[in-house]
mmCIF file of C-alpha atoms in Angstrom:
data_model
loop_
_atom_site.group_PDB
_atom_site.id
_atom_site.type_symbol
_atom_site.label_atom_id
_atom_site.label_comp_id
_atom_site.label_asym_id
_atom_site.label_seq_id
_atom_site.Cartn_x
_atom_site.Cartn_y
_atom_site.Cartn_z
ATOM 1 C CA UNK A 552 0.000 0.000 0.000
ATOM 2 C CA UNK A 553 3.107 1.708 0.099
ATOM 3 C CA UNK A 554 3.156 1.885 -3.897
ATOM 4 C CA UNK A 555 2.296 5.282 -5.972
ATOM 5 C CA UNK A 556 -1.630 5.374 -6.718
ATOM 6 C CA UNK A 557 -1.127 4.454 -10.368
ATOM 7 C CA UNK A 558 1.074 1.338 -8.968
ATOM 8 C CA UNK A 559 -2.229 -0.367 -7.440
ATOM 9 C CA UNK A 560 -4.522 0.606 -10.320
ATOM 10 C CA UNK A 561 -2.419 -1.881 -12.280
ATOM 11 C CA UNK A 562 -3.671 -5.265 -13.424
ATOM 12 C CA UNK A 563 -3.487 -7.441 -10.126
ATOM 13 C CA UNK A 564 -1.502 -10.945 -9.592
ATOM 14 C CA UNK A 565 -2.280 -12.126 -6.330
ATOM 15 C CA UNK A 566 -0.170 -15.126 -4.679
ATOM 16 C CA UNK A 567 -0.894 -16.422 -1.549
ATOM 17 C CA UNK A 568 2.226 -17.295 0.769
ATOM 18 C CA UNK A 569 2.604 -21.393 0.282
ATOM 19 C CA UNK A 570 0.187 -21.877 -2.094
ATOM 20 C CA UNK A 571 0.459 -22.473 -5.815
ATOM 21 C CA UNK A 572 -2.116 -21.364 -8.349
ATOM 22 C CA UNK A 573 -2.290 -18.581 -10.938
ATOM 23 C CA UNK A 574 -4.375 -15.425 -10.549
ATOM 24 C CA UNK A 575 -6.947 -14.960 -13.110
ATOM 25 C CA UNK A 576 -9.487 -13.608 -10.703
ATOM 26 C CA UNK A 577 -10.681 -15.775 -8.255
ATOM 27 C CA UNK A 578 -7.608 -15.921 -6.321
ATOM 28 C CA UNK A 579 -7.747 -11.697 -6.230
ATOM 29 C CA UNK A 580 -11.370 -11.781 -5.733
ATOM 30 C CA UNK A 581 -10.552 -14.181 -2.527
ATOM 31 C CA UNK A 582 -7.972 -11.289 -1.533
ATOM 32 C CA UNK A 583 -9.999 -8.604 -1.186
ATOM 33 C CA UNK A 584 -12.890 -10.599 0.394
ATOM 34 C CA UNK A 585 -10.677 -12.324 3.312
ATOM 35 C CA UNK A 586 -8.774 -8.549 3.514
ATOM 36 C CA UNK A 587 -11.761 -6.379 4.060
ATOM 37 C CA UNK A 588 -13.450 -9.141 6.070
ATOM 38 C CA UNK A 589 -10.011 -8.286 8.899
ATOM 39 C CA UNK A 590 -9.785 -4.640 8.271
ATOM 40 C CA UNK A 591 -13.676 -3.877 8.811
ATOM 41 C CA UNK A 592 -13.716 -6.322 11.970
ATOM 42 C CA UNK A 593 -15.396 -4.431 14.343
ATOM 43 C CA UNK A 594 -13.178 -6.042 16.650
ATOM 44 C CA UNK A 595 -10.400 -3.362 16.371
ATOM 45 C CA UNK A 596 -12.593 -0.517 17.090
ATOM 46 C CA UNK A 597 -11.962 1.607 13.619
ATOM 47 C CA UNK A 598 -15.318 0.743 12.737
ATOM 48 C CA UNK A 599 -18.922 -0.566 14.376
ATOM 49 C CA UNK A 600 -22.574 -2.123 13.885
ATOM 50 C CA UNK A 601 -24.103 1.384 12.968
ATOM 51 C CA UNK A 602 -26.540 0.031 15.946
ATOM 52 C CA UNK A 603 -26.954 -3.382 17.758
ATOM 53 C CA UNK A 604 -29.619 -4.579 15.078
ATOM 54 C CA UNK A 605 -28.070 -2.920 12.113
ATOM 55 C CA UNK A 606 -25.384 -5.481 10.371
ATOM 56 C CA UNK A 607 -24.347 -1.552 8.405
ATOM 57 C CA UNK A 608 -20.772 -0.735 9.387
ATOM 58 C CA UNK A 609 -19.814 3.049 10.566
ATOM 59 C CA UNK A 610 -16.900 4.813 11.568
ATOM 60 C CA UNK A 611 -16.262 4.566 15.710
ATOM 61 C CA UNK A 612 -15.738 7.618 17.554
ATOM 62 C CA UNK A 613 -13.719 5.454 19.929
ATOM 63 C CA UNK A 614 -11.197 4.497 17.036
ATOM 64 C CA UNK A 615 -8.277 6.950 18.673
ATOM 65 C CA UNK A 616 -7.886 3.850 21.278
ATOM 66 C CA UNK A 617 -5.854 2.593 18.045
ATOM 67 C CA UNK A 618 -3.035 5.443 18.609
ATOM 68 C CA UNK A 619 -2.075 5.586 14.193
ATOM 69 C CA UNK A 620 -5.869 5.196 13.585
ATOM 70 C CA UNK A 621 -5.870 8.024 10.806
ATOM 71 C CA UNK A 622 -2.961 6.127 9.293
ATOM 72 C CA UNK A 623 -5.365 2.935 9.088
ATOM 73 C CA UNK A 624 -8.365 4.851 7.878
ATOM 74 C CA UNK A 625 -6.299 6.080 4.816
ATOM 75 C CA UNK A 626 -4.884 3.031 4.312
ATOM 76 C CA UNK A 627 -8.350 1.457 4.305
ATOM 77 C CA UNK A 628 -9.660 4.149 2.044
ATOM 78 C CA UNK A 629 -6.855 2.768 -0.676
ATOM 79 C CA UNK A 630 -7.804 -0.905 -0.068
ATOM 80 C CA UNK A 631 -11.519 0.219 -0.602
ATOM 81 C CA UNK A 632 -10.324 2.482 -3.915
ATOM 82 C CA UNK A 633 -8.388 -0.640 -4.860
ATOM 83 C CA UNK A 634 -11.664 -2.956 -4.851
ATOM 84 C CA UNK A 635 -14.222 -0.645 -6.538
ATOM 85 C CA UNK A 636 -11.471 0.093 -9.322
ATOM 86 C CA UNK A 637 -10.735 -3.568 -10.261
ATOM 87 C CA UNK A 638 -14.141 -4.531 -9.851
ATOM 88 C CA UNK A 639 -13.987 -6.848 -6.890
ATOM 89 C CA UNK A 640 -16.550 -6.728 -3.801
ATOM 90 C CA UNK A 641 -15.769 -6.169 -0.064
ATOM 91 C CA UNK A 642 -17.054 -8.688 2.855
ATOM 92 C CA UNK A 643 -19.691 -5.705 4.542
ATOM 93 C CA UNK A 644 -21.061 -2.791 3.637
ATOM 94 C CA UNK A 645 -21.309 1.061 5.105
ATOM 95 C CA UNK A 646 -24.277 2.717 6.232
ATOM 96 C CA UNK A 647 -26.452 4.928 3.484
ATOM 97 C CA UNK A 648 -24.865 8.049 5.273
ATOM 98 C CA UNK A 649 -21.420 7.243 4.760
ATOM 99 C CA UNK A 650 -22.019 6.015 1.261
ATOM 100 C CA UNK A 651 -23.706 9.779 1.176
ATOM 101 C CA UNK A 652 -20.496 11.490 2.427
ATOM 102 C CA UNK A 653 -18.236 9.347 0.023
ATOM 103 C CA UNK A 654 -20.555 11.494 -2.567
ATOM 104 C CA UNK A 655 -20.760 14.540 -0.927
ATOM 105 C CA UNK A 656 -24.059 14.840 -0.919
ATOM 106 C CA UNK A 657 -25.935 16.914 1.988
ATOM 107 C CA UNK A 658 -27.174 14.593 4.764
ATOM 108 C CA UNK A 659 -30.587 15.165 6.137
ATOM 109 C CA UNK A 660 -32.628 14.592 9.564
ATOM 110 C CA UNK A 661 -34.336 11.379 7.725
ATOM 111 C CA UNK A 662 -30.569 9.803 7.382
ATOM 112 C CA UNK A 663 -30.426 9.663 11.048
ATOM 113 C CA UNK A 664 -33.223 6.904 11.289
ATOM 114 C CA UNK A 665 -31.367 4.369 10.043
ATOM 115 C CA UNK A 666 -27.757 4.595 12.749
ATOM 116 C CA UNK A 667 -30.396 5.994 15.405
ATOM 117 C CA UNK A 668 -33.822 5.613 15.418
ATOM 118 C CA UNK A 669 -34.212 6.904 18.976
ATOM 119 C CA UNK A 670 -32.702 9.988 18.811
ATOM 120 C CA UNK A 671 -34.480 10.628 14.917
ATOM 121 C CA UNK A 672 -37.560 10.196 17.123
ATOM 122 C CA UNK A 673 -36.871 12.653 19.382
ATOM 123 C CA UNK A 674 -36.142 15.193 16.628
ATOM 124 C CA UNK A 675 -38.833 14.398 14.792
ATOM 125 C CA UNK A 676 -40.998 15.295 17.658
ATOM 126 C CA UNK A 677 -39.154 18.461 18.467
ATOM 127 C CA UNK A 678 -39.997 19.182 14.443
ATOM 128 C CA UNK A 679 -43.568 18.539 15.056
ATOM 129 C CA UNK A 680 -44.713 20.434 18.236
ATOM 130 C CA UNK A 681 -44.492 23.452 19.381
ATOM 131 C CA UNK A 682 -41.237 24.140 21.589
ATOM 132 C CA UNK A 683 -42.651 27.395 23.227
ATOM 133 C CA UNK A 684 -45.877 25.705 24.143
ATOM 134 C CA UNK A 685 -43.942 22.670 25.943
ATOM 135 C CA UNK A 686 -41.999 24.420 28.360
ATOM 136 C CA UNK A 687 -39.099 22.366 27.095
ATOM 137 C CA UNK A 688 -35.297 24.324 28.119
ATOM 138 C CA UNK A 689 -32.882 23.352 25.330
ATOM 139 C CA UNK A 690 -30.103 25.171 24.197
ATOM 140 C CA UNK A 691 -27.535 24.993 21.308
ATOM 141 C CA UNK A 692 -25.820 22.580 23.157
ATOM 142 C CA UNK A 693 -25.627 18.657 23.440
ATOM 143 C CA UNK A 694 -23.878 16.202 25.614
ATOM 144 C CA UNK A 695 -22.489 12.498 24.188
ATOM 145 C CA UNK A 696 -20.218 9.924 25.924
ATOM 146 C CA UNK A 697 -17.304 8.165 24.048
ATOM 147 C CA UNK A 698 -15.450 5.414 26.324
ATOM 148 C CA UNK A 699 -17.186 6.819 29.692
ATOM 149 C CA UNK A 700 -15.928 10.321 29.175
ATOM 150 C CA UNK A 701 -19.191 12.826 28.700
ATOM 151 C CA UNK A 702 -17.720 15.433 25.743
ATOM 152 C CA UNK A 703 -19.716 18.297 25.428
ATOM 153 C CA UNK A 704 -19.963 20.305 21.976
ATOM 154 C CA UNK A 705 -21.727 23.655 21.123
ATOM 155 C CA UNK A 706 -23.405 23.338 17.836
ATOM 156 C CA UNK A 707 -22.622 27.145 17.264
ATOM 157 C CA UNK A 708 -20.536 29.905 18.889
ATOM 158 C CA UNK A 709 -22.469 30.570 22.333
ATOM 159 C CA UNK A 710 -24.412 27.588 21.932
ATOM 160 C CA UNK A 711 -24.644 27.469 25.662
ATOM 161 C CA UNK A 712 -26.150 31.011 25.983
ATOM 162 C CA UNK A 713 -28.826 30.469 23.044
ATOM 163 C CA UNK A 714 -32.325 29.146 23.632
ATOM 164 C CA UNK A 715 -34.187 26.873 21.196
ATOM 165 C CA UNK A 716 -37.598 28.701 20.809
ATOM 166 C CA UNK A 717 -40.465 27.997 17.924
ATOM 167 C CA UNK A 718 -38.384 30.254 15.477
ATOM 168 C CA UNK A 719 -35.518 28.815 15.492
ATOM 169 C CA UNK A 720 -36.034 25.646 15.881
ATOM 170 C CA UNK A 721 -35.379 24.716 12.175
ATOM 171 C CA UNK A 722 -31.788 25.824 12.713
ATOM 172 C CA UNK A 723 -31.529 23.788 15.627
ATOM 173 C CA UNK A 724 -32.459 20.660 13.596
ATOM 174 C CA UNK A 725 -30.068 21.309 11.014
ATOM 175 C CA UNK A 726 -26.735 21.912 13.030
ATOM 176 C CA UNK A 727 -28.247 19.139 15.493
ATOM 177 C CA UNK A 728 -28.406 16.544 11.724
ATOM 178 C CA UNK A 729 -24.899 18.249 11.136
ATOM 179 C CA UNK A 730 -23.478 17.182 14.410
ATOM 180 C CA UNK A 731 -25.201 13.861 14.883
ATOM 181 C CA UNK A 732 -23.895 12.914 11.199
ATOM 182 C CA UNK A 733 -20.069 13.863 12.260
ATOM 183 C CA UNK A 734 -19.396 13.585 15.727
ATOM 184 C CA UNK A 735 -16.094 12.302 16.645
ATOM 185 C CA UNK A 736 -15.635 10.729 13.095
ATOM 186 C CA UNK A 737 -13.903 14.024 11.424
ATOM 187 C CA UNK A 738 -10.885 13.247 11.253
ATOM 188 C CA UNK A 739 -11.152 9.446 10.494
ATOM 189 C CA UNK A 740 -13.370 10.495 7.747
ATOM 190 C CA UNK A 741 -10.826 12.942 6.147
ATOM 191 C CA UNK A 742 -8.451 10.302 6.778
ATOM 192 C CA UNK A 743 -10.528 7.431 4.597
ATOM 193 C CA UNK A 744 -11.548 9.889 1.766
ATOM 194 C CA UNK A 745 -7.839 11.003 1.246
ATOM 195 C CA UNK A 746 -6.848 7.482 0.853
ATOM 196 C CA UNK A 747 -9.603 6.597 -1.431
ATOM 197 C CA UNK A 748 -9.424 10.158 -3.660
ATOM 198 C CA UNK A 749 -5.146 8.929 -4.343
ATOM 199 C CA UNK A 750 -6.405 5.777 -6.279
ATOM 200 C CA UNK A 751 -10.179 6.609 -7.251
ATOM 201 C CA UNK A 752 -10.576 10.598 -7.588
ATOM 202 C CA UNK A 753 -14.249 10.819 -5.759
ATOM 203 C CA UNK A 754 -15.172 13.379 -8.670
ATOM 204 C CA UNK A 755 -15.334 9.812 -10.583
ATOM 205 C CA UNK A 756 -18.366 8.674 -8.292
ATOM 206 C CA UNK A 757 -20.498 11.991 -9.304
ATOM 207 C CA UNK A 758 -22.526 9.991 -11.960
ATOM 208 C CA UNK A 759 -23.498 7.481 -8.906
ATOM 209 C CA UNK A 760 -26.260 7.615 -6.109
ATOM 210 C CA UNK A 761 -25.187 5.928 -2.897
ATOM 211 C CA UNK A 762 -27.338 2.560 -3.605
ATOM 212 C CA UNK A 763 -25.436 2.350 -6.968
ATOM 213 C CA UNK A 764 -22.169 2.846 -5.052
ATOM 214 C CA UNK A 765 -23.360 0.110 -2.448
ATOM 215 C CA UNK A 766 -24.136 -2.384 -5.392
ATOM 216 C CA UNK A 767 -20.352 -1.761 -7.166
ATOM 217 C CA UNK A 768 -18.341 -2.155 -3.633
ATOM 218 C CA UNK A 769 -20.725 -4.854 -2.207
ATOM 219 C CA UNK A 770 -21.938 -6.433 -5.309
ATOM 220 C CA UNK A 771 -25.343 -8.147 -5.851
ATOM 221 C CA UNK A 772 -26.631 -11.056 -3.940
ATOM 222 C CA UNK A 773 -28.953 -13.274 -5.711
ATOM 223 C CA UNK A 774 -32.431 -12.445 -4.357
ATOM 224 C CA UNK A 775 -34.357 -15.717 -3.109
ATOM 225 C CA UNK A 776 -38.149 -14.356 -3.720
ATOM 226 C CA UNK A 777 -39.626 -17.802 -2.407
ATOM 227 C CA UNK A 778 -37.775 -16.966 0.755
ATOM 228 C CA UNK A 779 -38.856 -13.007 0.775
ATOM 229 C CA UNK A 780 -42.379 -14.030 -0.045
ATOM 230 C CA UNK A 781 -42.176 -16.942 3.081
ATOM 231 C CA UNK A 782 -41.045 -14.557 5.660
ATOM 232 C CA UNK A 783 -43.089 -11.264 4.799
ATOM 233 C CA UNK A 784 -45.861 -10.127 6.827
ATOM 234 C CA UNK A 785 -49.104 -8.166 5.843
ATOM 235 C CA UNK A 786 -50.753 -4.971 7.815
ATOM 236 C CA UNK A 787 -54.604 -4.497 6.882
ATOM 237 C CA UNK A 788 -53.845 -6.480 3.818
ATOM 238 C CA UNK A 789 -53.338 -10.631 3.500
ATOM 239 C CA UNK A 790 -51.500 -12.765 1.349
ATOM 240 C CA UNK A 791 -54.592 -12.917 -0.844
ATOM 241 C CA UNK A 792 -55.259 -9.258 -1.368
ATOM 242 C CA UNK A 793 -55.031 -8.255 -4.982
ATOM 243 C CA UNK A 794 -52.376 -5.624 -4.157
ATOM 244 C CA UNK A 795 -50.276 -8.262 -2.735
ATOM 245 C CA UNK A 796 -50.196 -10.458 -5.280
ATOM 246 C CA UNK A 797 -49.657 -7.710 -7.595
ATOM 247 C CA UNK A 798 -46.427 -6.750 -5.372
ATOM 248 C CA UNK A 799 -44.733 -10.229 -5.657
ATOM 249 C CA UNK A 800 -45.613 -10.549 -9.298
ATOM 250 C CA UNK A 801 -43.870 -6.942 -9.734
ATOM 251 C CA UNK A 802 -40.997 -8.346 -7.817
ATOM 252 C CA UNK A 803 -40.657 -12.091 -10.084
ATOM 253 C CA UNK A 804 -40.886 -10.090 -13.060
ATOM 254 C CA UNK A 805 -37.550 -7.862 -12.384
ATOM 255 C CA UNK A 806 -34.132 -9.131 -12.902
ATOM 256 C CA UNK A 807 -31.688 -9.586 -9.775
ATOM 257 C CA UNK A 808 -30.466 -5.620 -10.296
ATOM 258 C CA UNK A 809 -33.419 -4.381 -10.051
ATOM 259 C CA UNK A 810 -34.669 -6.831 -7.244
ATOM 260 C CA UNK A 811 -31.403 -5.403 -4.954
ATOM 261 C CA UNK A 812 -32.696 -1.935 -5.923
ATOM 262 C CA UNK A 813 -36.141 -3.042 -4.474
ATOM 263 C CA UNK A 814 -34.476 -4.316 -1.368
ATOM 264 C CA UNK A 815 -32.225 -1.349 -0.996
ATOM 265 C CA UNK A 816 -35.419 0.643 -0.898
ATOM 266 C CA UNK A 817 -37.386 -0.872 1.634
ATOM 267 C CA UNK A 818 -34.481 -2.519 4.042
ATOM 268 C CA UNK A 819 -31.554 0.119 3.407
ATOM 269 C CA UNK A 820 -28.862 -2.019 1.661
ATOM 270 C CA UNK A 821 -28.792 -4.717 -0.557
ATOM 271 C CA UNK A 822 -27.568 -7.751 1.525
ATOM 272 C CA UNK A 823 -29.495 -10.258 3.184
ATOM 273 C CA UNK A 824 -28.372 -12.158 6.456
ATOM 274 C CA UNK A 825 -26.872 -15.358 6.040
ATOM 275 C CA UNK A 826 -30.128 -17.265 7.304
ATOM 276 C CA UNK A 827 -31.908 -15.240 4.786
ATOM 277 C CA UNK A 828 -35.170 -13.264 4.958
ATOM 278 C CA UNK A 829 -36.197 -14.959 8.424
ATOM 279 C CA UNK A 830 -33.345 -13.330 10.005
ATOM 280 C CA UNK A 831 -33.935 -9.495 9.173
ATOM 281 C CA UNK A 832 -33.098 -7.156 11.540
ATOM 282 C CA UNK A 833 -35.282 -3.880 12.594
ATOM 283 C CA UNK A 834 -34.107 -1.203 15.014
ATOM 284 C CA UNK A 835 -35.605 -3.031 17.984
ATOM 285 C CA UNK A 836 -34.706 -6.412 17.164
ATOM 286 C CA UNK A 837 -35.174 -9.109 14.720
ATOM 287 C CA UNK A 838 -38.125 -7.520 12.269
ATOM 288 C CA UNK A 839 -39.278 -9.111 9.223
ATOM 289 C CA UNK A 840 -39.847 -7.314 6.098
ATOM 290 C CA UNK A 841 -43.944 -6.070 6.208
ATOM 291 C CA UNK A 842 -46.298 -4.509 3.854
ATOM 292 C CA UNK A 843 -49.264 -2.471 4.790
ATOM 293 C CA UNK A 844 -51.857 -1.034 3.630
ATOM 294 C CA UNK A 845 -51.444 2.773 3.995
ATOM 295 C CA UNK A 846 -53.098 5.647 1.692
ATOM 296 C CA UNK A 847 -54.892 6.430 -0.841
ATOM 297 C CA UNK A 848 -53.714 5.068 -4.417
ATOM 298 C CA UNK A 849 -52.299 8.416 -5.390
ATOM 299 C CA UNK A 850 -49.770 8.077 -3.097
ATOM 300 C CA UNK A 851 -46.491 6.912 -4.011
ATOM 301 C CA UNK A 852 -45.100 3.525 -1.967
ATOM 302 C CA UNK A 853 -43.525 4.564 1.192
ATOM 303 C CA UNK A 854 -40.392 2.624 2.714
ATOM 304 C CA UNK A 855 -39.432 2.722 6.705
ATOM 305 C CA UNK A 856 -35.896 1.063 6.595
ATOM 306 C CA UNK A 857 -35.409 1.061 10.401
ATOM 307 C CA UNK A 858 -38.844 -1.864 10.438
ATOM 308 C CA UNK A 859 -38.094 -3.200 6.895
ATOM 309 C CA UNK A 860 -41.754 -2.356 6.268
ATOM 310 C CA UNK A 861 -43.433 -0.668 2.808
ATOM 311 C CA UNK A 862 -46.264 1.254 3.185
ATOM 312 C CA UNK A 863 -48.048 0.070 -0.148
ATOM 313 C CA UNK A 864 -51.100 2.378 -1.331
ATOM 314 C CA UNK A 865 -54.382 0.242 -2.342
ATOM 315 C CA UNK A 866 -54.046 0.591 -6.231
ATOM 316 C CA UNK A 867 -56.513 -0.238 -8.690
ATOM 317 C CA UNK A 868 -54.692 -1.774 -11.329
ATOM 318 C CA UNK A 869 -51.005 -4.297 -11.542
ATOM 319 C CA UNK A 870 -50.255 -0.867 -14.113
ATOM 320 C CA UNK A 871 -50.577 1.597 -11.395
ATOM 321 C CA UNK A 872 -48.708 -0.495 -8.747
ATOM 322 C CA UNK A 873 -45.607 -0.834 -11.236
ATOM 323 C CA UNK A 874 -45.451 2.455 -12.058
ATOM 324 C CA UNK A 875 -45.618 3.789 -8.862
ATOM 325 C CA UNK A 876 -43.367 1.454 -7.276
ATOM 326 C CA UNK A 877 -40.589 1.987 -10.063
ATOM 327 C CA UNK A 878 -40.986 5.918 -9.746
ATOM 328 C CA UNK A 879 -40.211 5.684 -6.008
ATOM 329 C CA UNK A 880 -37.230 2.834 -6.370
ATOM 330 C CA UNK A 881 -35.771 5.299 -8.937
ATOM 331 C CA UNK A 882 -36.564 8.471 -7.596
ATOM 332 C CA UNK A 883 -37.115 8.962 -3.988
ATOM 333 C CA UNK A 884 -34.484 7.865 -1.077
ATOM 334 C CA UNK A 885 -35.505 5.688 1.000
ATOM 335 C CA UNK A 886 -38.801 7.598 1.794
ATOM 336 C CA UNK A 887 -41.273 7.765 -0.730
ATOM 337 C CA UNK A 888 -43.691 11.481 -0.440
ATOM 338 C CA UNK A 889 -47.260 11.409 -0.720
#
């Protein structure tokens, strides 16, 4: 890793100490896998579970236990450069945020739902009432623990000294999105990038969205539908209703790359467990993937990643439900408007 960028974007021959065999893919392909599989290992603290149900990796705040951590986050950021430029596929994926920030595109309040429902709650709440009605005394100020130690940040030069009231709330939200997004993971995130941009330039990934990016560093599995159907269940609709079957002939008719889309859509990513649909996991637990019946058939399809469930309007024709359903896998991210 040592090498000059253009060094490792050179065709690959991978040998593995004591064993014989010729490289014509499969042994690089084996590389990568087995490599990533150590260097995302939660176990050394650069990275964790974006939450204890979520199988999604993130940056760790903690990772300065590792005392050259930014060295290993740029070095991972090649590795990671390496894989998507020769076309081989990495052991686990990154949340939808950090796929987000590899693109530099603006993160929003609904990105926090899927690393932490609980606190995307609470700020969806403070977006909804009224603050000067509830008596509630917040500042521009938060509080967070890393390791035991309670850090506290202002989210804005004499955050401490300024009130959030009804009007300006909105700012609130966005510094608090801006904060929850970052904290602790500057550096490390700077760190990855630069490694990446010195054997990938990121302006390269422009043309992508951050499923498509998922899908080229993750690659595709191939999507059982016997064992979707088997372990999906039904909200105000059965396995009978019209709508239903409509769904899962939508879903047989598509080919594998657009079935991942479809999965990326309503679970957040595009890999399933390795005991398959029965073991998908929600924000509170194990959570299998639902559809309900929500709406009126104007609406578009709604999808709540954090409970694997779609909210599926009660259209009036197979037509409708396919067009509506591929406007909102194409279109929308991750949360389908009305």
């Amino acid at each position: 890793m040592k090498l000059p960028a253009y060094e490792l974007r050179r065709r690959l021959y991978i040998i593995f100490r004591g064993e014989e065999g010729l490289d014509y893919g499969g042994v690089s392909r084996e590389w990568f896998f087995l490599l990533s599989h150590e260097v995302l290992n939660p176990m050394y603290c650069l990275f964790e579970y974006a939450n204890k149900n979520n199988y999604s990796l993130q940056i760790n705040p903690a990772s300065y236990v590792n005392p050259d951590h930014l060295l290993y986050f740029k070095f991972i950021g090649r590795f990671i450069a390496m894989a998507l430029y020769h076309g081989r596929f990495i052991y686990s994926g990154f949340t939808m945020p950090f796929y987000k920030r590899m693109l530099n595109k603006k993160l929003t309040m609904k990105d926090i739902e899927s690393i932490d429902p609980e606190f995307y709650n609470s700020l969806v709440w403070i977006k909804d009432n009224n603050i000067d009605e509830c008596g509630l005394e917040m500042w521009f100020s938060v509080d967070f623990e890393v390791l035991g130690q309670v850090i506290h940040h202002e989210l804005k030069p004499l955050g401490d000294k300024e009130r959030v009231t009804e009007a300006n709330k909105e700012q609130y939200l966005q510094l608090v999105t801006q904060w929850r997004m970052t904290r602790g993971i500057e550096e490390q995130t700077s760190a990855f990038l630069d490694g990446f941009n010195e054997v990938v330039p990121l302006e390269w990934l422009k043309y992508f969205d951050e499923r498509e990016l998922e899908l080229m560093l993750c690659g595709m599995q191939e999507v059982d539908v016997d064992d979707w159907q088997r372990n999906t269940i039904y909200r105000h609709y059965t396995r009978s209703s019209k709508q239903v079957l409509w769904f899962w002939q939508f879903v047989r008719q598509m080919d594998n790359e657009k079935r991942a889309r479809l999965l990326q859509f309503v679970t957040g990513t595009c890999r399933v467990p390795v005991g398959g649909f029965a073991e998908l996991m929600g924000s509170n637990g194990p959570q299998r993937f639902c559809i309900e019946k929500v709406g009126k058939d104007t609406w578009l399809p709604r999808s709540h990643t954090c409970f694997n469930r779609l909210d599926l309007p009660p259209y009036k024709s197979y037509e409708q439900l396919c067009e509506k359903l591929n406007y909102a896998i194409e279109e929308t991210e991750g949360f389908g408007q009305e």
